[in-house]
Tab-separated table of C-alpha atoms and ligand atoms in Angstrom:
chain	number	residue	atom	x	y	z
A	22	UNK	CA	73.084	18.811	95.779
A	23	UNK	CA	72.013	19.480	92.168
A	24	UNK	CA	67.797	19.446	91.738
A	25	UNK	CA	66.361	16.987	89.211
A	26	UNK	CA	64.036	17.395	87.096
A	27	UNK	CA	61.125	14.916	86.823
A	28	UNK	CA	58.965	13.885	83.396
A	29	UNK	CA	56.193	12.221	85.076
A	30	UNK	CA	53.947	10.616	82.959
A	31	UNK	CA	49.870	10.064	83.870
A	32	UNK	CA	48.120	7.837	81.711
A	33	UNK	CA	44.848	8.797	83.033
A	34	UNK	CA	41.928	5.949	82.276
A	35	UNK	CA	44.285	4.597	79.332
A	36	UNK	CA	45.207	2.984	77.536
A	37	UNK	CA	41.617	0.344	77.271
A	38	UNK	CA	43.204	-3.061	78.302
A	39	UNK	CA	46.809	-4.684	79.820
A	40	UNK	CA	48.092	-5.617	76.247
A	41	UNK	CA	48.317	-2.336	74.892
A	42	UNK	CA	49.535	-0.864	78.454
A	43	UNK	CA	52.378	-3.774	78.508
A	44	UNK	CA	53.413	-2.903	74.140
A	45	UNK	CA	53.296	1.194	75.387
A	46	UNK	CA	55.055	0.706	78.742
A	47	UNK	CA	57.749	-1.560	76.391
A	48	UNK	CA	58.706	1.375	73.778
A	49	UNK	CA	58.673	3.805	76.586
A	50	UNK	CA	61.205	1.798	78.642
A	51	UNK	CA	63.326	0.850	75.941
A	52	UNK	CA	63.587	4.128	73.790
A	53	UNK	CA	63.297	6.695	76.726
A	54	UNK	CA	66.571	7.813	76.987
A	55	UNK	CA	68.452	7.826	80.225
A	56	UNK	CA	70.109	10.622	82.207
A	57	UNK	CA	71.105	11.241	85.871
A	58	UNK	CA	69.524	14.836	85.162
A	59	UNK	CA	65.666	13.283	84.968
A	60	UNK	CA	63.826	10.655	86.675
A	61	UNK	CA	60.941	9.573	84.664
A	62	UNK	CA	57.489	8.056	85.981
A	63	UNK	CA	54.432	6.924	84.287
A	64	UNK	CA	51.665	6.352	86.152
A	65	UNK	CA	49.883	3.506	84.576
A	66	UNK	CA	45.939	2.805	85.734
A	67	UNK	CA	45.820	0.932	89.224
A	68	UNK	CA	45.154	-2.878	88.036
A	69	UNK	CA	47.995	-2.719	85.297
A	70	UNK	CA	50.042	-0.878	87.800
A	71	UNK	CA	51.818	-4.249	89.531
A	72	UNK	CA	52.214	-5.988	86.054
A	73	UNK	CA	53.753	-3.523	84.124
A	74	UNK	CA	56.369	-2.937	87.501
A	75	UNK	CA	57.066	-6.528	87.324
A	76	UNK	CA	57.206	-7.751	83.604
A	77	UNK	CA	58.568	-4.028	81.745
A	78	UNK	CA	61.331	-3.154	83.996
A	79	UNK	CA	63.875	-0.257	82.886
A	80	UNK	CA	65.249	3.023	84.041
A	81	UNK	CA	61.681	5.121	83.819
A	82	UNK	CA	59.871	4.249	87.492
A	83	UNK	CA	56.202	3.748	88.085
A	84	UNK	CA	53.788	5.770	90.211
A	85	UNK	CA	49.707	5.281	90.946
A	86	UNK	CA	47.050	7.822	90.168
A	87	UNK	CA	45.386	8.888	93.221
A	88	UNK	CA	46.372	7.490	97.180
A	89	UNK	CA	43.211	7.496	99.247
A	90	UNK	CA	43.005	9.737	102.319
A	91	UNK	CA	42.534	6.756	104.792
A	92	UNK	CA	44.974	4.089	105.580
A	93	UNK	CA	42.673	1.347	105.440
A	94	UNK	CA	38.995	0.486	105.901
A	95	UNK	CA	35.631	0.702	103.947
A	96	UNK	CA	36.274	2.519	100.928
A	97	UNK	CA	34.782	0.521	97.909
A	98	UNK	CA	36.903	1.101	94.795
A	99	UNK	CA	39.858	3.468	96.842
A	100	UNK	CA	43.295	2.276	96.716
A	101	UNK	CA	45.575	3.239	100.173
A	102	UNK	CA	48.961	4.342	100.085
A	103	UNK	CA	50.691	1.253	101.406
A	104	UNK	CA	48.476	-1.439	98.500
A	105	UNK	CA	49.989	1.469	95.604
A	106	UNK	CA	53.642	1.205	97.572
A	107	UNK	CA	53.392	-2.731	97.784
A	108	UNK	CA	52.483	-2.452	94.338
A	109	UNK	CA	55.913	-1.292	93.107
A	110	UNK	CA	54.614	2.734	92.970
A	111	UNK	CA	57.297	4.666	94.031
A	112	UNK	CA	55.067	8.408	93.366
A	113	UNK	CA	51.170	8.868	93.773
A	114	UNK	CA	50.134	11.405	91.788
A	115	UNK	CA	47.790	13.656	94.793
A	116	UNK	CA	44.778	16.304	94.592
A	117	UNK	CA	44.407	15.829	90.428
A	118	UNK	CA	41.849	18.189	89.444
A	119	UNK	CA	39.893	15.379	87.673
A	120	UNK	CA	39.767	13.916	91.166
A	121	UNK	CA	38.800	17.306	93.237
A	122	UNK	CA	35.902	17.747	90.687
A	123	UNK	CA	34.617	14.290	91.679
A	124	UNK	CA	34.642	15.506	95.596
A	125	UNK	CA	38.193	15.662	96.339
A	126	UNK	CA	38.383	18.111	99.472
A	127	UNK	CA	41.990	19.923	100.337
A	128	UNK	CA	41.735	18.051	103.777
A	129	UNK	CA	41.140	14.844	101.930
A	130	UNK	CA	44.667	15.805	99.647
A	131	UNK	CA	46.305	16.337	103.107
A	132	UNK	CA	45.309	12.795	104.567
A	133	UNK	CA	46.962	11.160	101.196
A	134	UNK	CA	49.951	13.672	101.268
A	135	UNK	CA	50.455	12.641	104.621
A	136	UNK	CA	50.031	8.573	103.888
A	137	UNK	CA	51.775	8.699	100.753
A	138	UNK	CA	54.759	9.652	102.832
A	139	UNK	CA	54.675	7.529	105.206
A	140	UNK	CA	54.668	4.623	103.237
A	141	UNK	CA	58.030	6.259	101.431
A	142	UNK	CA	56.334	7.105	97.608
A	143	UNK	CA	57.204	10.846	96.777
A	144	UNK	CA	54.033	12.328	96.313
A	145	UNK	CA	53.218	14.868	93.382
A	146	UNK	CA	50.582	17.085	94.805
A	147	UNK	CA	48.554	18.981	91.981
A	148	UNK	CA	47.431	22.133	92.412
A	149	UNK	CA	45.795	24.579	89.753
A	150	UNK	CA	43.169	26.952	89.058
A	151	UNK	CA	39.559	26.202	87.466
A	152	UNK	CA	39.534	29.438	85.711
A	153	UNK	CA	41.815	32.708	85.739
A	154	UNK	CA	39.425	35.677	86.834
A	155	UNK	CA	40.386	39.595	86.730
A	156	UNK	CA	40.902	40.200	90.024
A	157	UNK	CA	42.995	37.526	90.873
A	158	UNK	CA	41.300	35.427	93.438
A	159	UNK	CA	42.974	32.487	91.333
A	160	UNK	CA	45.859	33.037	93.699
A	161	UNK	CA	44.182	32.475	97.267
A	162	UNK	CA	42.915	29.130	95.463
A	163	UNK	CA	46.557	28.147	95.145
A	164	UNK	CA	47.484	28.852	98.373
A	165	UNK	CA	44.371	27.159	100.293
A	166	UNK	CA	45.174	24.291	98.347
A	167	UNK	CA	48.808	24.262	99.454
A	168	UNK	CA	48.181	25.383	102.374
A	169	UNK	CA	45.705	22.655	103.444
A	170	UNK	CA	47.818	19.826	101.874
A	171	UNK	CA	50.903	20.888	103.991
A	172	UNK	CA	48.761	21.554	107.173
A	173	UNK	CA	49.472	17.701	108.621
A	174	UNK	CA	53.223	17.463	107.638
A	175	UNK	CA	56.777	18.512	109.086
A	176	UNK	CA	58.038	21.329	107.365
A	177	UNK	CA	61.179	18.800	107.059
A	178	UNK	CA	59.690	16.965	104.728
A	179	UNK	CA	57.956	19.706	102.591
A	180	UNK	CA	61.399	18.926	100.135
A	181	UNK	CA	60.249	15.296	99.455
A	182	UNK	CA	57.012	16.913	97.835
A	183	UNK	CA	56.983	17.696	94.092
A	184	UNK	CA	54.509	20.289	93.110
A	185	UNK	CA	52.421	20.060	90.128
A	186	UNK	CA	51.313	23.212	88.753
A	187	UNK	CA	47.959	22.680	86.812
A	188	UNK	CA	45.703	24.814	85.824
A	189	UNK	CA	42.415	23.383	84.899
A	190	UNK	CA	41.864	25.280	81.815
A	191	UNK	CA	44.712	23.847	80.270
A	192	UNK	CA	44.071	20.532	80.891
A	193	UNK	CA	42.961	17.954	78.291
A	194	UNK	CA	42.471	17.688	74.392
A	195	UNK	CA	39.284	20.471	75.040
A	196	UNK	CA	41.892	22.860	76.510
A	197	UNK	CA	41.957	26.096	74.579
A	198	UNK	CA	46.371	26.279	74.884
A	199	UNK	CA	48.400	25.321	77.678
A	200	UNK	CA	49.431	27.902	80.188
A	201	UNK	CA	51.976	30.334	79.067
A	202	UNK	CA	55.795	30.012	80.161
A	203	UNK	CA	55.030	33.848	82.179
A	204	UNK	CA	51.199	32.556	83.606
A	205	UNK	CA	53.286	29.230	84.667
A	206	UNK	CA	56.443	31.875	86.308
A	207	UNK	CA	53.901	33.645	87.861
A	208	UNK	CA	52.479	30.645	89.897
A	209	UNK	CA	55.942	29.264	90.492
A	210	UNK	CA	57.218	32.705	92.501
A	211	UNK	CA	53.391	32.510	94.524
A	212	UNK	CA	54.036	28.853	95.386
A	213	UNK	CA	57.335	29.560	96.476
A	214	UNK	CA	56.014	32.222	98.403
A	215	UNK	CA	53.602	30.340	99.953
A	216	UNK	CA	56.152	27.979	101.120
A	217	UNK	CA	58.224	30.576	102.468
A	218	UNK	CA	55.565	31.547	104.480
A	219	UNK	CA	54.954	28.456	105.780
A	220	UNK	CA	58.714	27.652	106.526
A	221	UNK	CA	61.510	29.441	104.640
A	222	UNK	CA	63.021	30.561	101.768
A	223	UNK	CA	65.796	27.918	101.457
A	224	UNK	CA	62.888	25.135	102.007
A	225	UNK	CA	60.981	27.044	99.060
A	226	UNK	CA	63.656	27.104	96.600
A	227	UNK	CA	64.226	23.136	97.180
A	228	UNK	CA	60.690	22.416	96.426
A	229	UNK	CA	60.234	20.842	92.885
A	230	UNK	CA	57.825	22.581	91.103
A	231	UNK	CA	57.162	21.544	87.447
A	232	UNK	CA	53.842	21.902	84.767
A	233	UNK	CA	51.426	19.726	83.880
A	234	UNK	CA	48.555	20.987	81.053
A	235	UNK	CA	48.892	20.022	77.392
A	236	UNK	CA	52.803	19.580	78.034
A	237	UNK	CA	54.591	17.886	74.850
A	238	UNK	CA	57.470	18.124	72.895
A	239	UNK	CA	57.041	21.219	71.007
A	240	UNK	CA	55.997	23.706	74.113
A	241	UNK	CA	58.100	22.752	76.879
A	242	UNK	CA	61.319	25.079	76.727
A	243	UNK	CA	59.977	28.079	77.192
A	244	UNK	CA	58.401	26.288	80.810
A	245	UNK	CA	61.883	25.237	81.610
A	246	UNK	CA	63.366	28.849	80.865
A	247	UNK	CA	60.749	29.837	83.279
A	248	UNK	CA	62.853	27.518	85.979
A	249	UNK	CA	60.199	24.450	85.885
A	250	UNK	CA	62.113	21.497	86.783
A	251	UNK	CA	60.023	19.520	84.935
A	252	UNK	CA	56.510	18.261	83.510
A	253	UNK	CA	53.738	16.158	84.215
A	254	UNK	CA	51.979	15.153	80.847
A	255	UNK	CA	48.849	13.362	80.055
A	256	UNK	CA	48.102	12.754	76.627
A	257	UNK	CA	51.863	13.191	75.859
A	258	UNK	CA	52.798	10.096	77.847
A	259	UNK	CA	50.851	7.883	76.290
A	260	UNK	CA	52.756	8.151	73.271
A	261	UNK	CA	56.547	6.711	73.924
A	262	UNK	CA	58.193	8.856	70.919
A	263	UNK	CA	56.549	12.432	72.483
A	264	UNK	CA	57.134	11.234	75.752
A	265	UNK	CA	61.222	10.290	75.028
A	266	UNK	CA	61.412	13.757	72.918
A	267	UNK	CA	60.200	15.615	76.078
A	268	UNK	CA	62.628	13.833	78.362
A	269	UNK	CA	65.499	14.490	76.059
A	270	UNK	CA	64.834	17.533	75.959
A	271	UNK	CA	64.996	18.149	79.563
A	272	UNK	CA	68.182	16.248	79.052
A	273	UNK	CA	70.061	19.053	76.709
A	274	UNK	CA	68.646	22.225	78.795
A	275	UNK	CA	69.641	20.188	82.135
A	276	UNK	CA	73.140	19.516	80.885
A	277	UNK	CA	72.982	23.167	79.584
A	278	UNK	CA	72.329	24.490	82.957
A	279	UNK	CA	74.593	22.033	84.856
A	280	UNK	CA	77.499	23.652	82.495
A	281	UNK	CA	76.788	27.383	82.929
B	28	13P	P1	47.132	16.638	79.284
B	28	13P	O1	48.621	16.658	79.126
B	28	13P	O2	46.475	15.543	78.494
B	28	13P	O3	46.526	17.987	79.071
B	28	13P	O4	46.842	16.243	80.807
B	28	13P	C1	47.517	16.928	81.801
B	28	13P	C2	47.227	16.301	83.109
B	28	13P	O5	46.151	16.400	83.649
B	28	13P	C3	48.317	15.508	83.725
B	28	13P	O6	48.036	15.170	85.036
């Protein structure tokens, strides 16, 4: 079966009200352009989430930010897998670094890997560094965080799982540069060897593993050289003319590959 590649989009706490979220969702569904290379996602705030799924339909899908670790209960303000799927989310975006920093624990991302799953959204778990030190410890941070996410789920279903490499550093308009094409090649062989180790190498190579961290139309190719099979932008996706340049561009060096 040939791999996709994804262009998930994650509007963060934006845009500031449901009119402008309805006019961006609109140009983004009508000029994104279409391709059976690339699913596209945006991942609209929770309360514009059901609206925009219902009233700006077209080819790119809709996921929700963050799927609590609980099914159900007390949780003031948390959202459970199975509201965001009865929403119309068909991806929760899992274990974002602006939601560890708030508290988010590894064994909290595995209780929302594992419910996101079961209520049939593919989940995009995020994983990334704070900081890149000398000696490399940035690597065991990878794999705890994998490691801990996958500890409650079949290895049969570690294939349904897009990974999201994101390194902290890189993320947001104070981000010094995204990560480079080799830093992102780097993580991709460690998470695949993480994966191996955890199942095999077939299962690792399945795994979709794509970059998130100042990601926009005039830096992704070298990413997508690099065998990233795909991108998870922030501040890109809010704007429908970056985000459609990024996707067609996944287009051409999809159909380019599909060719060879
Ligand atoms: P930016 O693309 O705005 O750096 O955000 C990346 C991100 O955190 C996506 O989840």
């Amino acid at each position: 079966m040939e791999k996709k590649y994804y262009v998930i989009g994650n509007w963060k706490m934006n845009p500031g009200n449901l009119n402008e979220a309805k006019s961006t969702a609109k140009t983004l569904q009508r000029i994104t352009p279409n391709s059976k290379y690339v699913e596209t996602v945006i991942c609209p705030p929770s309360v514009f989430l059901y609206t925009l799924q219902k009233e700006i339909k077209g080819k790119t899908k809709y996921g929700h930010q963050g799927i609590h670790h609980e099914p159900k209960g007390a949780f003031t303000t948390k959202i459970s897998a199975s509201m965001a799927a009865s929403a119309g989310a068909k991806f929760g975006i899992i274990g974002h670094s602006e939601e560890r920093r708030e508290g988010v624990t590894d064994e909290m991302v595995s209780g929302s890997l594992k419910n996101c799953l079961k209520e049939g959204m593919t989940p995009v778990l995020c994983v990334g560094e704070n900081e890149r030190d000398q000696n490399g410890f940035y690597f065991n941070i990878i794999r705890q965080q994998i490691e801990t996410a996958l500890s409650n789920i079949p290895k049969t279903r570690y294939t349904d799982i897009i990974i999201a490499y994101e390194p902290v550093w890189a993320i947001g308009k104070d981000a010094k540069r995204p990560a480079s094409a080799n830093e992102f090649l780097e993580i991709k062989i460690y998470i695949q060897k993480v994966i191996t180790d955890l199942s095999n190498r077939k299962t690792a190579d399945e795994v979709s593993i794509i970059y998130g961290g100042s990601a926009d139309d005039t830096n992704i190719l070298p990413f997508l050289e690099a065998g990233a099979m795909g991108f998870l932008p922030g501040r890109a996706s809010l704007e429908p003319e970056v985000f459609s340049k990024m996707v067609l561009e996944v287009i051409d060096f999809a159909k380019n590959e599909g060719s060879k």
